[in-house]
Amino acid sequence: MGSAVEYQTLLVGLDSHAQIPDISSYAVEEFLSHKPVAIRWYPRLVGWESRLLWLLSWPSIVVSVSNYMLGFVTLMFTGHLGALELAGASIATVGIQGLAYGIMLGMASAVQTVCGQAYGAKKYAAMGIICQRAMVLHVGAAILLTFVYWYSGAALKAIGQSESIAEEGQVFARGLILQLYAFAISFPMQRFLEAQNIVNPLACIAVVVLIFHILLTWLVVYVLDYGLLGAALTLGLSWWFLVIIQGLYIIFSPSCKETWTGFSMKAFKGMWPYFKLTVASAIMLCLEIWYFQGLVLISGLLTDPKISLDSISICMNYLNWDMQFMLGLAAAASVRVSNELGAGHPMIAKFSVVVVNTTSILISIVLSAIILIFRVGLTKLFTSDSQVTQAVSNLTPLLALSVFLNGIRPILSGVAIGSGWQAVVAYVNLATYYIVALPIGCVLSFKTSLGVAGIWWGMLIGTLLQTTTLFILTAKTNWDAEVAKASDRLKLSANVETLDLVDSI
């Protein structure tokens, strides 16, 4: 271990007027280990970490937004088929597709954890095995979910939808079965690439597929007039286009030659430890996604369902857009933390958490201010109905608070994924959203005059509790212990030899 003076010398070039040089994580870890670190060095350290963070973040944000836009574009075109078709597609998207999306995306976060830590530990060959193991489990989940899609009409009627809307929803859901299996392959591959910092190609692929999807949907819906089923099948086809390009990149790109060595039967060995992490990951994210989707369904049971549904849908739309942005930032945070833990760098992992949370808070303050300042103008993008506009305007202060909290919560969840805390966060989500927030929201909305605002107040309380709990867990984390846990996790889940990470610090 070198002296503090040697490592201070390494950072002299990090001035605000020069390009930040490539300094190794090992050097920065050694520098941070020499406490106390003088305050004058922190702006330069923040610059070093921010550079790495944004190199990962902006492509991840592009991927997140582009993938979200695939479904958004489909609903836009479906709206031109008629009100009944749009209602059926919308309720199937929220009630059926949302169920599968939460499960698949949640399961994929296990890939992010183990692959990210394997990459940091330079156990490259293990990453391809982990990705294949994830695909096997995802396809198994997709087979089970196929029955939910096929018999979705009965499920939609059970949650109070009319027969006509449920029938249209079933047509749309059955058409989305193709997309379900694309989820099962695409999500693990995407997390596999992100874990090794391959994000720019992912962003390019996502944008190309989005453009292809817009043109194909226009052709199928407007020109060929294949209706609701055609729109759903087109969405599935576009997702499979995404799968094919991602797969070809992994197989043929020199960037993956060390991490992808071909298909192997090793993917079926050591399945149980990885399966447990996958289940915890799925439960963690599903409890969160389903809660927010459930709020939309509950709003339809209020006294004035049309105004309630329209107002909360518009506000949720803005929250979803903000969420896509923050999910991209959270994915980058997860990769940074998992890579540094795998490499045995607890000080950098901790420092990265501080930098990414500070960054997200500053962004959220700006976004919240924009929503408050332009509340009426933004609402008119969706509706000209004066009652809906007023209802949305009344919800805007709560929406702004949600956007602010949304700048912290997903980032802390991303840190949790990078650290492998999915099981703990699952319990936190269950307690804060379902035991606390949901009852409070229902009481305030149905038993008081607050109406839809009561639902939102319940959500705010739950989000605040969840954010506070995750913040405390993160603040109290022993990052040296997390390095040791990363070593054990790789040994169990990735079938690699014991890693002497702690000794290398």
Coordinates of C-alpha atoms in Angstrom, one line a residue, residues 158-483:
A158 CA -62.7 -10.6 -11.8
I159 CA -61.2 -7.2 -11.1
G160 CA -64.4 -5.4 -12.2
Q161 CA -64.0 -4.8 -15.9
S162 CA -67.1 -4.9 -18.2
E163 CA -67.5 -7.9 -20.4
S164 CA -66.8 -5.9 -23.6
I165 CA -63.6 -4.4 -22.3
A166 CA -62.5 -7.7 -20.9
E167 CA -63.0 -9.4 -24.3
E168 CA -61.0 -6.8 -26.1
G169 CA -58.3 -7.0 -23.4
Q170 CA -58.1 -10.7 -23.9
V171 CA -57.6 -10.3 -27.6
F172 CA -54.8 -7.9 -27.0
A173 CA -53.2 -10.0 -24.2
R174 CA -53.2 -13.2 -26.3
G175 CA -51.4 -11.2 -29.1
L176 CA -48.7 -10.2 -26.5
I177 CA -47.7 -13.8 -25.7
L178 CA -45.0 -13.4 -28.4
Q179 CA -43.7 -10.4 -26.4
L180 CA -43.7 -12.4 -23.2
Y181 CA -41.1 -14.9 -24.5
A182 CA -39.0 -12.0 -25.9
F183 CA -38.9 -10.5 -22.3
A184 CA -37.6 -13.9 -21.1
I185 CA -34.6 -13.7 -23.5
S186 CA -34.0 -9.9 -23.8
F187 CA -33.9 -8.9 -20.2
P188 CA -31.1 -11.3 -19.1
M189 CA -29.0 -10.4 -22.2
Q190 CA -29.5 -6.7 -21.5
R191 CA -28.4 -7.0 -17.9
F192 CA -25.5 -9.2 -19.0
L193 CA -24.2 -6.5 -21.3
E194 CA -24.8 -3.6 -18.8
A195 CA -22.9 -5.5 -16.2
Q196 CA -19.7 -5.3 -18.3
N197 CA -20.3 -1.6 -19.2
I198 CA -21.4 -2.3 -22.7
V199 CA -24.2 0.3 -22.9
N200 CA -23.6 2.4 -26.0
P201 CA -24.5 -0.5 -28.4
L202 CA -27.6 -1.3 -26.3
A203 CA -28.7 2.3 -26.7
C204 CA -28.2 2.2 -30.5
I205 CA -30.1 -1.1 -30.8
A206 CA -33.0 0.2 -28.7
V207 CA -33.4 3.4 -30.9
V208 CA -33.2 1.4 -34.1
V209 CA -35.9 -1.1 -32.9
L210 CA -38.1 1.8 -31.8
I211 CA -38.0 3.4 -35.2
F212 CA -38.7 0.0 -36.8
H213 CA -41.6 -0.5 -34.4
I214 CA -43.2 2.9 -35.3
L215 CA -43.1 2.1 -39.0
L216 CA -44.3 -1.5 -38.6
T217 CA -47.2 -0.5 -36.4
W218 CA -48.3 2.2 -38.8
L219 CA -48.2 -0.4 -41.6
V220 CA -50.1 -3.0 -39.7
V221 CA -52.7 -0.8 -38.1
Y222 CA -53.3 1.9 -40.7
V223 CA -52.4 0.3 -44.1
L224 CA -53.2 -3.5 -43.6
D225 CA -56.0 -2.8 -41.0
Y226 CA -55.2 -5.8 -38.8
G227 CA -56.8 -4.2 -35.8
L228 CA -56.1 -4.8 -32.1
L229 CA -54.6 -8.3 -32.6
G230 CA -52.3 -7.0 -35.3
A231 CA -51.1 -4.2 -33.0
A232 CA -50.3 -6.6 -30.2
L233 CA -48.5 -9.1 -32.5
T234 CA -46.5 -6.2 -33.9
L235 CA -45.3 -5.2 -30.5
G236 CA -44.2 -8.8 -29.9
L237 CA -42.4 -8.9 -33.2
S238 CA -40.5 -5.7 -32.4
W239 CA -39.3 -7.1 -29.1
W240 CA -38.1 -10.2 -30.9
F241 CA -36.2 -8.0 -33.3
L242 CA -34.6 -6.5 -30.2
V243 CA -33.7 -10.0 -29.0
I244 CA -32.1 -11.1 -32.3
I245 CA -29.9 -8.0 -32.6
Q246 CA -28.8 -8.2 -28.9
G247 CA -28.1 -12.0 -29.4
L248 CA -26.0 -11.4 -32.5
Y249 CA -24.0 -8.7 -30.8
I250 CA -23.2 -11.0 -27.8
I251 CA -22.2 -13.9 -30.1
F252 CA -20.1 -12.0 -32.6
S253 CA -18.8 -8.9 -30.9
P254 CA -15.2 -9.0 -29.7
S255 CA -16.3 -7.1 -26.6
C256 CA -18.0 -10.3 -25.3
K257 CA -15.4 -12.9 -26.4
E258 CA -14.3 -13.4 -22.8
T259 CA -17.7 -13.3 -21.2
W260 CA -19.6 -15.4 -23.7
T261 CA -18.0 -18.7 -24.6
G262 CA -21.0 -20.4 -26.0
F263 CA -23.9 -22.4 -24.6
S264 CA -23.0 -24.8 -21.7
M265 CA -24.7 -27.4 -19.6
K266 CA -23.1 -25.7 -16.6
A267 CA -26.0 -23.3 -16.7
F268 CA -28.1 -26.1 -15.1
K269 CA -25.7 -26.6 -12.2
G270 CA -26.0 -24.6 -9.0
M271 CA -29.4 -23.5 -10.0
W272 CA -30.9 -23.3 -6.5
P273 CA -28.8 -20.5 -5.0
Y274 CA -29.3 -18.4 -8.1
F275 CA -33.0 -19.3 -8.2
K276 CA -33.5 -17.9 -4.6
L277 CA -31.9 -14.6 -5.6
T278 CA -34.1 -14.5 -8.7
V279 CA -37.3 -15.1 -6.7
A280 CA -36.3 -12.4 -4.2
S281 CA -35.5 -10.0 -7.1
A282 CA -38.8 -10.7 -8.8
I283 CA -40.8 -10.2 -5.6
M284 CA -38.9 -6.9 -4.8
L285 CA -39.8 -5.2 -8.1
C286 CA -43.2 -6.8 -8.5
L287 CA -44.5 -5.5 -5.2
E288 CA -43.5 -2.0 -6.3
I289 CA -44.7 -2.1 -9.9
W290 CA -48.0 -3.8 -9.0
Y291 CA -48.7 -1.3 -6.3
F292 CA -48.5 1.7 -8.7
Q293 CA -50.6 -0.1 -11.3
G294 CA -53.1 -1.1 -8.7
L295 CA -53.7 2.6 -7.9
V296 CA -55.0 3.2 -11.4
L297 CA -57.4 0.3 -11.0
I298 CA -58.6 1.5 -7.6
S299 CA -59.2 5.0 -8.9
G300 CA -61.8 3.6 -11.3
L301 CA -63.9 2.6 -8.2
L302 CA -64.3 6.2 -6.9
T303 CA -67.5 8.2 -7.1
D304 CA -66.6 10.0 -10.4
P305 CA -64.5 7.3 -12.1
K306 CA -64.0 9.2 -15.4
I307 CA -62.4 12.3 -13.8
S308 CA -60.5 10.2 -11.3
L309 CA -59.1 7.8 -13.9
D310 CA -58.2 10.5 -16.4
S311 CA -56.5 12.7 -13.8
I312 CA -54.5 9.9 -12.1
S313 CA -53.6 8.4 -15.5
I314 CA -52.2 11.8 -16.7
C315 CA -50.2 12.2 -13.5
M316 CA -49.0 8.6 -13.6
N317 CA -47.9 9.2 -17.2
Y318 CA -45.6 12.0 -16.1
L319 CA -44.4 9.9 -13.2
N320 CA -43.7 7.0 -15.5
W321 CA -41.6 9.2 -17.8
D322 CA -39.6 10.4 -14.8
M323 CA -39.3 6.8 -13.7
Q324 CA -37.8 5.7 -17.0
F325 CA -35.1 8.4 -16.7
M326 CA -34.4 7.5 -13.1
L327 CA -34.4 3.7 -13.9
G328 CA -31.6 4.4 -16.4
L329 CA -29.6 6.2 -13.7
A330 CA -30.4 3.5 -11.2
A331 CA -29.1 0.8 -13.6
A332 CA -25.8 2.7 -13.9
A333 CA -25.7 3.0 -10.1
S334 CA -26.3 -0.8 -9.8
V335 CA -23.5 -1.6 -12.3
R336 CA -21.0 0.8 -10.5
V337 CA -21.7 -0.7 -7.1
S338 CA -21.7 -4.3 -8.2
N339 CA -18.5 -3.9 -10.2
E340 CA -16.6 -2.2 -7.3
L341 CA -17.8 -4.7 -4.8
G342 CA -16.8 -7.6 -7.0
A343 CA -13.4 -5.9 -7.5
G344 CA -13.0 -5.6 -3.7
H345 CA -13.3 -1.8 -3.5
P346 CA -15.7 -1.0 -0.6
M347 CA -14.6 2.7 -0.4
I348 CA -15.4 3.4 -4.0
A349 CA -18.7 1.6 -3.7
K350 CA -19.7 3.8 -0.8
F351 CA -18.5 6.9 -2.6
S352 CA -20.4 6.0 -5.7
V353 CA -23.6 5.7 -3.7
V354 CA -23.1 9.2 -2.4
V355 CA -22.4 10.7 -5.8
V356 CA -25.3 9.1 -7.6
N357 CA -27.8 10.0 -4.9
T358 CA -26.7 13.6 -4.9
T359 CA -26.9 13.7 -8.7
S360 CA -30.4 12.3 -8.7
I361 CA -31.6 14.7 -6.0
L362 CA -30.4 17.7 -8.0
I363 CA -32.1 16.4 -11.1
S364 CA -35.4 15.7 -9.3
I365 CA -35.5 19.2 -7.8
V366 CA -35.3 20.7 -11.4
L367 CA -38.0 18.3 -12.7
S368 CA -40.3 19.0 -9.7
A369 CA -39.9 22.8 -10.4
I370 CA -40.8 22.3 -14.0
I371 CA -44.0 20.4 -13.1
L372 CA -45.1 23.1 -10.7
I373 CA -44.4 26.0 -13.1
F374 CA -46.0 24.5 -16.2
R375 CA -48.7 22.5 -14.5
V376 CA -51.6 23.8 -16.7
G377 CA -49.7 23.6 -20.0
L378 CA -48.5 20.1 -19.4
T379 CA -52.0 18.9 -18.6
K380 CA -53.4 20.4 -21.9
L381 CA -51.1 18.1 -23.8
F382 CA -53.4 15.3 -22.8
T383 CA -56.9 16.9 -22.5
S384 CA -58.9 20.0 -23.1
D385 CA -61.6 19.0 -20.5
S386 CA -61.7 21.7 -17.9
Q387 CA -62.7 19.4 -15.1
V388 CA -59.9 17.0 -15.8
T389 CA -57.5 19.9 -16.1
Q390 CA -58.5 21.2 -12.7
A391 CA -58.3 17.8 -11.1
V392 CA -54.8 17.3 -12.5
S393 CA -53.8 20.8 -11.3
N394 CA -55.0 19.9 -7.8
L395 CA -52.8 16.8 -7.9
T396 CA -49.7 18.6 -9.3
P397 CA -48.2 19.5 -5.9
L398 CA -48.4 15.9 -4.8
L399 CA -47.0 14.9 -8.2
A400 CA -44.0 17.2 -7.7
L401 CA -43.4 15.7 -4.3
S402 CA -43.5 12.2 -5.9
V403 CA -41.1 13.2 -8.6
F404 CA -38.7 14.5 -5.9
L405 CA -38.9 11.2 -4.0
N406 CA -38.7 9.3 -7.2
G407 CA -35.2 10.8 -7.7
I408 CA -34.0 9.0 -4.6
R409 CA -36.0 5.8 -4.3
P410 CA -35.0 4.1 -7.6
I411 CA -31.4 4.9 -7.0
L412 CA -31.4 3.3 -3.6
S413 CA -33.1 0.3 -5.2
G414 CA -30.4 0.2 -7.8
V415 CA -27.8 0.2 -5.1
A416 CA -29.7 -2.6 -3.4
I417 CA -29.6 -4.6 -6.6
G418 CA -25.9 -4.0 -7.1
S419 CA -25.3 -5.2 -3.5
G420 CA -27.7 -8.2 -3.7
W421 CA -30.2 -7.0 -1.0
Q422 CA -33.3 -7.9 -3.0
A423 CA -34.8 -10.1 -0.2
V424 CA -34.5 -7.3 2.3
V425 CA -36.0 -4.7 0.0
A426 CA -38.9 -7.1 -0.8
Y427 CA -39.9 -7.0 2.9
V428 CA -39.5 -3.2 2.9
N429 CA -41.8 -2.9 -0.1
L430 CA -44.4 -5.2 1.4
A431 CA -44.5 -3.3 4.6
T432 CA -44.4 0.2 3.3
Y433 CA -46.7 -0.2 0.3
Y434 CA -49.2 -2.9 1.2
I435 CA -49.4 -2.8 5.0
V436 CA -49.1 1.0 5.4
A437 CA -49.7 2.9 2.1
L438 CA -52.6 1.0 0.6
P439 CA -54.9 1.0 3.6
I440 CA -54.2 4.7 4.2
G441 CA -54.8 5.6 0.6
C442 CA -58.1 3.6 0.5
V443 CA -59.3 5.2 3.7
L444 CA -58.4 8.8 2.6
S445 CA -60.0 8.3 -0.9
F446 CA -63.2 6.4 0.0
K447 CA -63.9 7.7 3.5
T448 CA -63.0 11.4 3.1
S449 CA -63.7 14.1 0.5
L450 CA -60.1 13.8 -0.9
G451 CA -61.0 11.3 -3.6
V452 CA -58.2 10.6 -6.0
A453 CA -55.9 12.9 -3.9
G454 CA -56.4 10.4 -1.0
I455 CA -54.9 7.6 -3.2
W456 CA -52.0 9.8 -4.0
W457 CA -51.4 10.8 -0.4
G458 CA -51.3 7.1 0.5
M459 CA -48.7 6.5 -2.2
L460 CA -46.6 9.5 -1.0
I461 CA -46.6 8.2 2.6
G462 CA -45.6 4.7 1.4
T463 CA -42.8 6.1 -0.9
L464 CA -41.5 8.3 1.9
L465 CA -41.3 5.4 4.3
Q466 CA -39.7 3.1 1.7
T467 CA -37.1 5.8 0.8
T468 CA -36.3 6.5 4.4
T469 CA -35.9 2.8 5.2
L470 CA -33.6 2.2 2.2
F471 CA -31.6 5.4 3.1
I472 CA -31.0 4.1 6.6
L473 CA -30.1 0.6 5.4
T474 CA -27.6 2.1 2.9
A475 CA -26.1 4.6 5.4
K476 CA -25.5 1.8 8.0
T477 CA -24.0 -0.6 5.5
N478 CA -20.6 -2.1 6.3
W479 CA -19.1 -2.1 2.8
D480 CA -16.2 -4.2 3.7
A481 CA -18.7 -6.9 4.7
E482 CA -20.5 -6.5 1.4
V483 CA -17.3 -7.3 -0.4

